Amino acid sequence: MSAISLDQVVSLCKRRGFIFPGSEIYGGLANTWDYGPLGVELKNRVKQEWWNTFVHRRQDMVGLDSSILMNPKVWEASGHVGSFADPLVDCKSCNERYRGDKLLEEKIGVEAAAILTLDQVKPMLEAEKINCPKCGNNDWSEAKHFNLMFKTQQGVIEGEGDDIYMRPETAQGIFVNFDNVLTTTRMRLPFGIGQIGKAFRNEITPGNFIFRTREFEQMEIEYFVEPKGKDKHFESWKKQVWDWYKDLGLDEKKLRLRDHEQDELCHYSTQTVDIEYEFPWGWGELFGLADRGDYDLSQHEKLSGEELKYTDPDDPKNKFIPHVIEPSFGCDRTVLTFLLEAYTEEELENGDVRIVMKFDKRLSPVQIAILPLSKKEPLIKKAQEVYDYLTDTTSLVLDFDITGSIGKRYRRQDEIGTPLCITVDFGTIGEDKDQGDPDTITLRDRDTLEQKRVKIEDLHAAIVEYWKS
Ligand code: GAP
């Protein structure tokens, strides 16, 4: 099968209830997306896997859930008020607005585009003959800084409230709680704080489905270390994150590391490496690992007047501001890569094409579907017993599907990525020996299409065995 397109995945997401266009009944709101019944399960699973791996299963990590709205001084201290901006250019013919660096990326490369100064953007757009994608003219304004933070107001009377910002990264909630966490836990360096939550950026050119949106979710870790020897933590995180993506099913051939050039680094970073994924439109950032040094804690100490130092428990005279290694994951981009990676079209022996979402079974939104062969009452009753038994004895997400032919139902479960189907037939209820022995069911594997007859009393063990594989 040829390479898949983004449109194929967007269409499946809509058709099967993974992701819908936002506010659709009102004609939508550009570049907003809503996660449907299956999408929310998939996204929750990604978050749960992340939390299990990086928070629960580690003694050097704790979690946090901080507010989206924060004191505006946070964003002065963090540098976002002054520096969190993209180069905006206007097309003077049709008034459409673009990110100048993004327009140039294809011609001059991502690295070169990222380090352009504002006054270089317009001449470069002219020299490279990059015309407005909307009207086709080459009539650009000078580039200007456009701050990406969404501003809103706090208070009940319009105009009288203080201006506040929707957080553009979850990281700052962790920094401002550094001392709270330190004093309420027994954490010692090196240790990290993990957080999953929404972030908001008034992106000039959102697009490519859920890749770049103005409201998105991040899964971030701020890992506090002693300045000496911090490079080994940086290298270790790079490997751990790469392995996490690989373990959950991303093809290593579609992953690559990209170090940021010195001039490309964010205002807070002394070293950054991205993990990029080969999306249908080309390579794009999936994850960023930054060495933030002591920038954030020092800035917050300065502006808040509160001490944010760490005292070495073995040497109380040794007080210092820890350095920070920051692994920052885009949650929606991670979901998108798993959707793209899972999407498979297979030609069957009879010439039909089967669409299968080959999610890792830990990520599948539905993990087992229970399918009575027909709607006959004894079959439904038996299938319901199997469903209740599995609900009581496992924590797997189950589906109970009785609509359509069994072939159609298998197809539907393949398209949503259900790894196992259980079929209850007339053999199960002792009415047709040809279908199988009484009190046995058929277990169907999504990927191999293998069908196995299993005694109901052995079902639990068979499922445990399958989940271990
Ligand atoms: N705290 C560091 C930070 O926010 P970033 O590289 O700006 O760093 C981290 O963002 C991750 O968040 C990115 O690697 C990307 O996966 C995700 N991300 C950033 N902007 C996004 C957007 N507009 N839409 C979706 N995901 C985004």
Coordinates of C-alpha atoms and ligand atoms in Angstrom, one line a residue:
M1 CA 0.0 0.0 0.0
S2 CA 1.2 3.5 -0.8
A3 CA 2.1 6.1 2.0
I4 CA -1.0 7.2 3.8
S5 CA -2.2 10.8 3.6
L6 CA -3.3 13.0 6.5
D7 CA -6.8 13.2 4.8
Q8 CA -7.2 9.4 5.2
V9 CA -6.6 9.7 8.9
V10 CA -8.7 12.8 9.4
S11 CA -11.6 11.1 7.6
L12 CA -11.4 8.0 9.7
C13 CA -11.2 10.1 12.8
K14 CA -14.5 11.8 11.9
R15 CA -16.2 8.7 10.6
R16 CA -15.4 6.6 13.7
G17 CA -15.7 9.2 16.4
F18 CA -12.1 9.9 17.3
I19 CA -11.9 13.6 16.5
F20 CA -14.5 16.1 15.2
P21 CA -14.1 19.6 13.9
G22 CA -14.8 22.0 16.8
S23 CA -18.2 23.9 17.0
E24 CA -19.3 22.1 13.8
I25 CA -23.0 22.8 14.0
Y26 CA -22.1 26.6 13.9
G27 CA -19.9 26.2 10.8
G28 CA -16.8 25.4 13.0
L29 CA -14.1 27.6 14.6
A30 CA -11.0 27.5 12.5
N31 CA -8.4 24.9 13.7
T32 CA -10.3 23.7 16.8
W33 CA -10.9 20.0 17.3
D34 CA -13.0 18.0 19.7
Y35 CA -12.0 14.5 20.8
G36 CA -15.0 12.2 20.4
P37 CA -15.8 9.0 22.4
L38 CA -12.9 7.0 21.0
G39 CA -10.5 10.0 20.8
V40 CA -10.9 10.8 24.4
E41 CA -10.2 7.1 25.3
L42 CA -7.1 7.1 23.1
K43 CA -5.8 10.5 24.5
N44 CA -6.5 9.4 28.1
R45 CA -4.5 6.2 27.4
V46 CA -1.6 8.2 26.1
K47 CA -1.7 10.4 29.2
Q48 CA -2.0 7.4 31.5
E49 CA 0.9 5.6 29.8
W50 CA 3.0 8.8 30.2
W51 CA 2.0 9.3 33.8
N52 CA 2.7 5.6 34.7
T53 CA 6.1 5.6 33.0
F54 CA 7.4 9.0 34.1
V55 CA 5.6 9.7 37.4
H56 CA 4.1 6.6 39.1
R57 CA 6.9 4.1 38.3
R58 CA 9.7 6.4 39.4
Q59 CA 10.8 7.3 42.9
D60 CA 12.4 10.6 41.7
M61 CA 9.2 12.0 40.2
V62 CA 6.0 13.6 41.6
G63 CA 3.0 15.0 39.9
L64 CA 1.3 18.4 39.9
D65 CA -1.9 20.0 38.4
S66 CA -1.5 23.8 38.5
S67 CA -3.8 26.5 37.3
I68 CA -4.1 27.7 33.7
L69 CA -4.6 31.3 34.9
M70 CA -1.6 32.7 36.8
N71 CA -0.4 35.9 38.3
P72 CA 0.7 38.1 35.3
K73 CA 4.1 38.6 36.9
V74 CA 4.8 34.9 36.2
W75 CA 5.0 35.7 32.5
E76 CA 7.1 38.8 33.0
A77 CA 9.6 36.7 35.1
S78 CA 9.5 33.8 32.6
G79 CA 10.3 36.2 29.7
H80 CA 7.2 35.3 27.8
V81 CA 5.9 38.9 27.9
G82 CA 9.1 40.2 26.3
S83 CA 10.2 37.3 24.1
F84 CA 7.5 34.8 23.2
A85 CA 6.8 36.1 19.7
D86 CA 6.9 34.9 16.1
P87 CA 7.7 37.0 13.0
L88 CA 4.4 38.1 11.5
V89 CA 4.1 39.3 7.9
D90 CA 1.0 40.7 6.2
C91 CA 0.2 40.3 2.6
K92 CA -0.5 43.9 1.6
S93 CA -2.7 42.7 -1.3
C94 CA -5.2 40.5 0.5
N95 CA -4.4 41.3 4.2
E96 CA -3.8 37.6 5.0
R97 CA -1.3 37.1 7.8
Y98 CA 1.5 34.6 8.0
R99 CA 4.5 33.5 10.0
G100 CA 7.4 34.7 7.8
D101 CA 9.8 32.0 9.0
K102 CA 7.3 29.2 8.2
L103 CA 6.8 30.6 4.6
L104 CA 10.6 30.4 4.1
E105 CA 11.2 27.0 5.7
E106 CA 10.8 24.9 2.5
K107 CA 13.1 27.1 0.5
I108 CA 15.9 27.8 3.0
G109 CA 15.5 25.0 5.5
V110 CA 14.1 24.9 9.1
E111 CA 17.3 25.9 10.8
A112 CA 18.0 28.9 8.5
A113 CA 14.4 30.1 8.8
A114 CA 14.5 29.9 12.6
I115 CA 17.5 32.3 13.0
L116 CA 16.3 35.1 10.6
T117 CA 16.2 38.5 12.2
L118 CA 13.0 40.5 11.7
D119 CA 14.5 42.9 9.1
Q120 CA 15.7 39.9 7.0
V121 CA 12.3 38.3 6.6
K122 CA 10.7 40.6 3.9
P123 CA 13.8 40.9 1.7
M124 CA 14.2 37.1 1.9
L125 CA 10.5 36.5 0.9
E126 CA 11.1 38.8 -2.1
A127 CA 14.5 37.3 -3.0
E128 CA 13.1 33.7 -2.8
K129 CA 10.0 34.8 -4.8
I130 CA 7.7 33.4 -2.1
N131 CA 4.2 34.6 -3.0
C132 CA 1.1 34.8 -0.8
P133 CA -0.4 31.3 -0.7
K134 CA -3.9 32.9 -0.8
C135 CA -3.7 35.6 -3.5
G136 CA -0.4 34.7 -5.2
N137 CA 1.1 38.3 -5.0
N138 CA 4.5 39.1 -3.6
D139 CA 3.6 42.3 -1.7
W140 CA 4.8 41.7 1.9
S141 CA 4.9 44.0 4.9
E142 CA 8.0 44.3 7.1
A143 CA 8.0 41.5 9.7
K144 CA 7.0 42.4 13.2
H145 CA 7.0 40.6 16.5
F146 CA 3.6 39.0 17.4
N147 CA 3.3 37.8 21.0
L148 CA 1.6 34.4 21.1
M149 CA 0.0 34.7 24.5
F150 CA -3.7 34.9 24.7
K151 CA -4.8 37.8 26.9
T152 CA -8.0 37.8 28.9
Q153 CA -9.4 39.7 31.9
Q154 CA -10.0 38.7 35.4
G155 CA -12.9 40.2 37.2
V156 CA -16.6 40.6 36.7
I157 CA -16.8 44.1 35.2
E158 CA -15.4 44.3 31.6
G159 CA -12.6 46.8 31.4
E160 CA -12.0 46.9 35.1
G161 CA -10.3 43.6 35.6
D162 CA -6.5 43.0 35.4
D163 CA -5.1 41.7 32.2
I164 CA -4.1 38.1 32.6
Y165 CA -2.8 35.4 30.2
M166 CA -3.8 31.9 29.4
R167 CA -0.7 29.9 30.1
P168 CA 1.4 29.2 26.9
E169 CA 3.3 26.3 28.6
T170 CA 2.5 24.2 31.7
A171 CA 6.1 24.5 32.8
Q172 CA 5.7 27.8 34.8
G173 CA 3.1 26.2 37.1
I174 CA 5.8 23.8 38.1
F175 CA 8.5 26.5 38.7
V176 CA 6.2 28.6 40.9
N177 CA 5.4 25.5 43.0
F178 CA 9.0 24.3 43.3
D179 CA 9.2 25.4 46.9
N180 CA 5.8 24.0 47.8
V181 CA 6.7 20.6 46.4
L182 CA 10.1 20.7 48.1
T183 CA 8.7 21.5 51.5
T184 CA 5.8 19.0 51.4
T185 CA 7.7 16.0 49.9
R186 CA 11.0 14.3 50.8
M187 CA 12.4 14.9 47.3
R188 CA 16.2 15.3 46.9
L189 CA 18.1 16.2 43.8
P190 CA 17.9 15.0 41.2
F191 CA 14.1 14.9 41.1
G192 CA 11.3 15.9 38.7
I193 CA 7.8 17.3 38.7
G194 CA 5.5 16.1 35.9
Q195 CA 2.3 17.8 34.8
I196 CA -0.3 17.3 32.0
G197 CA -2.5 20.2 31.0
K198 CA -3.8 22.6 28.5
A199 CA -1.7 25.4 27.0
F200 CA -2.8 28.2 24.7
R201 CA -0.9 30.0 22.0
N202 CA -2.3 32.4 19.5
E203 CA -0.5 30.7 16.6
I204 CA -0.3 32.8 13.4
T205 CA -0.5 29.7 11.2
P206 CA -2.2 26.8 12.9
G207 CA -2.9 23.8 10.8
N208 CA -2.3 20.2 9.8
F209 CA -5.2 18.8 11.9
I210 CA -4.2 18.6 15.6
F211 CA -0.5 19.2 14.9
R212 CA -0.6 23.0 15.5
T213 CA -3.6 24.4 17.2
R214 CA -4.2 27.4 19.5
E215 CA -5.4 25.3 22.4
F216 CA -3.5 22.1 23.0
E217 CA -2.2 19.8 25.7
Q218 CA 1.3 19.4 27.0
M219 CA 2.9 16.7 29.1
E220 CA 5.9 18.3 30.7
I221 CA 8.6 17.4 33.2
E222 CA 10.9 19.8 34.9
Y223 CA 13.8 17.8 36.2
F224 CA 15.8 19.6 38.9
V225 CA 19.5 18.7 39.0
E226 CA 22.8 19.9 40.3
P227 CA 24.6 22.1 37.8
K228 CA 27.6 19.8 37.8
G229 CA 27.0 16.7 35.7
K230 CA 23.7 17.8 34.3
D231 CA 24.7 16.7 30.8
K232 CA 24.3 13.1 31.8
H233 CA 20.7 13.8 32.7
F234 CA 20.1 15.5 29.4
E235 CA 21.5 12.5 27.5
S236 CA 19.5 10.1 29.7
W237 CA 16.2 11.9 29.1
K238 CA 16.8 11.9 25.4
K239 CA 17.1 8.2 25.4
Q240 CA 14.2 7.5 27.8
V241 CA 11.8 9.6 25.7
W242 CA 13.0 8.0 22.4
D243 CA 12.5 4.6 23.9
W244 CA 9.0 5.5 25.2
Y245 CA 7.8 6.5 21.8
K246 CA 9.4 3.4 20.3
D247 CA 7.9 1.1 22.9
L248 CA 4.4 2.4 22.2
G249 CA 4.7 1.7 18.5
L250 CA 6.4 4.5 16.7
D251 CA 8.7 3.3 13.9
E252 CA 12.2 4.5 14.6
K253 CA 12.7 5.1 10.9
K254 CA 10.2 7.9 11.2
L255 CA 11.9 9.5 14.2
R256 CA 15.0 11.7 14.2
L257 CA 16.8 14.0 16.7
R258 CA 17.4 17.6 15.7
D259 CA 19.7 19.8 17.8
H260 CA 18.8 23.5 17.8
E261 CA 21.3 26.0 16.4
Q262 CA 22.7 28.5 19.0
D263 CA 20.7 31.4 17.4
E264 CA 17.5 29.3 17.3
L265 CA 17.4 28.6 21.1
C266 CA 14.5 29.9 23.2
H267 CA 15.3 32.7 25.5
Y268 CA 15.5 30.3 28.5
S269 CA 17.5 27.5 26.9
T270 CA 21.3 26.8 26.6
Q271 CA 20.8 23.5 24.7
T272 CA 17.7 22.0 23.0
V273 CA 17.1 18.9 21.0
D274 CA 13.8 18.0 19.4
I275 CA 12.5 14.6 18.5
E276 CA 10.9 15.0 15.1
Y277 CA 8.5 12.7 13.4
E278 CA 8.1 12.2 9.7
F279 CA 4.5 13.4 9.2
P280 CA 2.8 13.0 5.8
W281 CA 3.8 16.7 5.0
G282 CA 7.4 16.3 6.2
W283 CA 9.4 16.3 9.4
G284 CA 7.9 18.1 12.4
E285 CA 8.6 18.6 16.1
L286 CA 7.0 16.1 18.3
F287 CA 8.9 16.6 21.5
G288 CA 11.5 19.1 22.8
L289 CA 14.2 18.5 25.4
A290 CA 15.8 21.7 26.8
D291 CA 18.5 22.6 29.3
R292 CA 16.8 25.6 31.0
G293 CA 19.7 26.1 33.4
D294 CA 18.7 28.1 36.5
Y295 CA 16.9 30.7 34.3
D296 CA 13.4 30.2 35.5
L297 CA 13.9 29.7 39.2
S298 CA 16.4 32.6 39.3
Q299 CA 13.9 34.9 37.5
H300 CA 11.0 33.9 39.8
E301 CA 13.3 34.4 42.9
K302 CA 14.2 37.9 41.6
L303 CA 10.6 39.0 40.8
S304 CA 8.7 37.4 43.6
G305 CA 11.3 38.1 46.3
E306 CA 10.9 34.5 47.6
E307 CA 13.9 32.3 48.0
L308 CA 13.8 29.4 45.6
K309 CA 17.1 27.7 46.5
Y310 CA 17.7 24.1 47.3
T311 CA 19.7 23.2 50.5
D312 CA 21.9 20.1 50.2
P313 CA 20.6 17.9 53.1
D314 CA 24.1 16.5 53.6
D315 CA 25.7 20.0 53.7
P316 CA 23.2 22.7 54.9
K317 CA 25.7 25.4 54.0
N318 CA 25.5 24.4 50.3
K319 CA 22.5 26.3 49.1
F320 CA 22.0 26.9 45.4
I321 CA 19.4 27.2 42.6
P322 CA 19.1 23.9 40.8
H323 CA 19.3 23.6 37.1
V324 CA 16.5 22.2 35.1
I325 CA 16.4 19.6 32.3
E326 CA 12.9 19.9 30.6
P327 CA 11.4 17.0 28.6
S328 CA 8.3 18.6 27.0
F329 CA 5.8 16.5 25.1
G330 CA 3.0 17.7 22.9
C331 CA 0.1 15.4 23.9
D332 CA -2.0 16.1 20.8
R333 CA 1.0 15.7 18.5
T334 CA 1.7 12.4 20.3
V335 CA -1.9 11.2 19.7
L336 CA -1.5 12.3 16.0
T337 CA 1.7 10.2 15.5
F338 CA 0.0 7.1 17.1
L339 CA -3.0 7.6 14.8
L340 CA -0.8 8.0 11.7
E341 CA 1.4 5.0 12.7
A342 CA -1.6 2.8 13.4
Y343 CA -3.5 3.5 10.1
T344 CA -3.1 0.5 7.8
E345 CA -4.8 -0.6 4.7
E346 CA -4.5 -4.3 3.9
E347 CA -5.6 -6.1 0.8
L348 CA -7.5 -9.3 1.8
E349 CA -7.4 -12.6 -0.2
N350 CA -10.8 -11.8 -1.7
G351 CA -9.5 -8.4 -3.0
D352 CA -11.3 -6.4 -0.3
V353 CA -9.4 -3.7 1.5
R354 CA -9.4 -3.9 5.3
I355 CA -8.6 -0.7 7.2
V356 CA -7.0 -1.5 10.6
M357 CA -5.8 0.8 13.3
K358 CA -2.9 -1.2 14.6
F359 CA -2.5 0.6 17.9
D360 CA -0.4 -0.9 20.6
K361 CA -2.9 -2.8 22.7
R362 CA -2.1 -0.5 25.6
L363 CA -3.4 2.5 23.6
S364 CA -6.5 1.0 21.9
P365 CA -9.6 2.9 22.9
V366 CA -11.6 -0.3 23.1
Q367 CA -9.6 -3.3 24.2
I368 CA -12.1 -6.2 23.8
A369 CA -15.3 -6.3 21.9
I370 CA -18.0 -8.8 22.8
L371 CA -20.0 -9.8 19.8
P372 CA -23.0 -12.2 20.0
L373 CA -23.4 -13.9 16.6
S374 CA -27.1 -13.0 16.4
K375 CA -29.6 -10.9 18.3
K376 CA -31.3 -14.1 19.6
E377 CA -32.1 -13.7 23.3
P378 CA -30.1 -16.7 24.6
L379 CA -27.0 -15.4 22.7
I380 CA -27.4 -11.9 24.0
K381 CA -27.8 -13.2 27.5
K382 CA -24.7 -15.4 27.4
A383 CA -22.7 -12.6 25.8
Q384 CA -23.8 -10.2 28.5
E385 CA -22.6 -12.7 31.1
V386 CA -19.2 -12.8 29.5
Y387 CA -19.2 -9.0 29.4
D388 CA -20.1 -8.7 33.1
Y389 CA -17.5 -11.3 34.0
L390 CA -14.8 -9.4 32.2
T391 CA -15.9 -6.1 33.7
D392 CA -15.7 -7.6 37.2
T393 CA -12.4 -9.4 36.7
T394 CA -10.4 -7.0 34.5
S395 CA -9.9 -3.2 34.1
L396 CA -10.1 -3.4 30.3
V397 CA -12.4 -1.2 28.3
L398 CA -15.1 -3.4 26.7
D399 CA -17.5 -2.8 23.9
F400 CA -20.8 -4.8 23.4
D401 CA -21.8 -4.7 19.8
I402 CA -24.9 -6.4 18.4
T403 CA -25.6 -4.3 15.2
G404 CA -24.9 -5.6 11.7
S405 CA -23.5 -8.8 10.3
I406 CA -20.5 -10.3 12.2
G407 CA -18.3 -9.4 9.2
K408 CA -19.3 -5.8 9.4
R409 CA -18.8 -5.8 13.1
Y410 CA -15.2 -7.2 12.8
R411 CA -14.5 -4.5 10.2
R412 CA -15.8 -1.8 12.6
Q413 CA -13.6 -3.1 15.4
D414 CA -10.6 -3.3 13.1
E415 CA -11.1 0.3 12.1
I416 CA -11.1 1.5 15.7
G417 CA -8.2 -0.7 16.6
T418 CA -9.7 -3.2 19.0
P419 CA -7.1 -5.9 19.5
L420 CA -9.4 -8.7 20.5
C421 CA -13.0 -9.7 19.7
I422 CA -14.9 -12.4 21.5
T423 CA -17.7 -14.0 19.5
V424 CA -20.5 -15.8 21.3
D425 CA -22.3 -18.2 19.0
F426 CA -24.8 -21.1 19.0
G427 CA -22.0 -23.4 20.0
T428 CA -21.4 -21.4 23.1
I429 CA -25.0 -21.9 24.3
G430 CA -25.0 -25.6 23.3
E431 CA -27.2 -25.3 20.2
D432 CA -24.8 -26.0 17.4
K433 CA -21.9 -28.4 17.8
D434 CA -20.5 -27.4 14.4
Q435 CA -19.9 -23.9 15.7
G436 CA -18.1 -25.1 18.8
D437 CA -18.4 -26.9 22.2
P438 CA -20.8 -25.6 24.8
D439 CA -19.3 -22.8 27.1
T440 CA -16.6 -22.0 24.6
I441 CA -16.2 -18.7 22.7
T442 CA -14.1 -17.6 19.7
L443 CA -11.2 -15.1 20.4
R444 CA -10.2 -13.2 17.2
D445 CA -6.9 -11.4 16.9
R446 CA -7.0 -8.0 15.1
D447 CA -3.6 -8.3 13.5
T448 CA -3.2 -12.0 12.6
L449 CA -6.9 -12.6 12.1
E450 CA -6.3 -15.8 13.9
Q451 CA -9.4 -17.3 15.6
K452 CA -9.1 -19.5 18.6
R453 CA -11.7 -21.5 20.5
V454 CA -11.4 -21.0 24.2
K455 CA -13.4 -22.3 27.2
I456 CA -15.1 -19.5 29.1
E457 CA -13.5 -20.8 32.3
D458 CA -10.1 -20.3 30.6
L459 CA -10.9 -16.9 29.1
H460 CA -9.4 -14.8 31.9
A461 CA -6.1 -16.7 31.7
A462 CA -6.1 -16.4 27.9
I463 CA -6.6 -12.6 28.1
V464 CA -3.9 -12.2 30.8
E465 CA -1.6 -14.2 28.6
Y466 CA -2.4 -12.1 25.5
W467 CA -1.9 -8.8 27.4
K468 CA 1.5 -10.0 28.6
S469 CA 2.7 -10.7 25.0
Ligands
GAP1 N1 7.9 24.3 28.1 C1 8.6 24.2 26.8 C2 7.7 24.3 25.7 O1 6.6 24.7 25.8 P1 7.7 24.0 23.1 O2 8.7 23.4 22.2 O3 7.2 25.4 22.8 O4 8.4 24.0 24.5 C3 6.6 21.7 23.7 O5 6.5 23.1 23.2 C4 5.8 20.8 22.8 O6 4.4 21.2 22.8 C5 6.2 20.8 21.4 O7 7.2 19.8 21.1 C6 4.9 20.3 20.7 O8 4.8 18.9 20.7 C7 3.8 20.9 21.6 N2 3.3 22.1 21.0 C8 3.8 23.4 21.0 N3 3.0 24.2 20.3 C9 1.9 23.5 19.9 C10 0.7 23.9 19.2 N4 0.5 25.1 18.8 N5 -0.2 22.9 18.9 C11 0.1 21.6 19.3 N6 1.2 21.2 20.0 C12 2.1 22.2 20.3

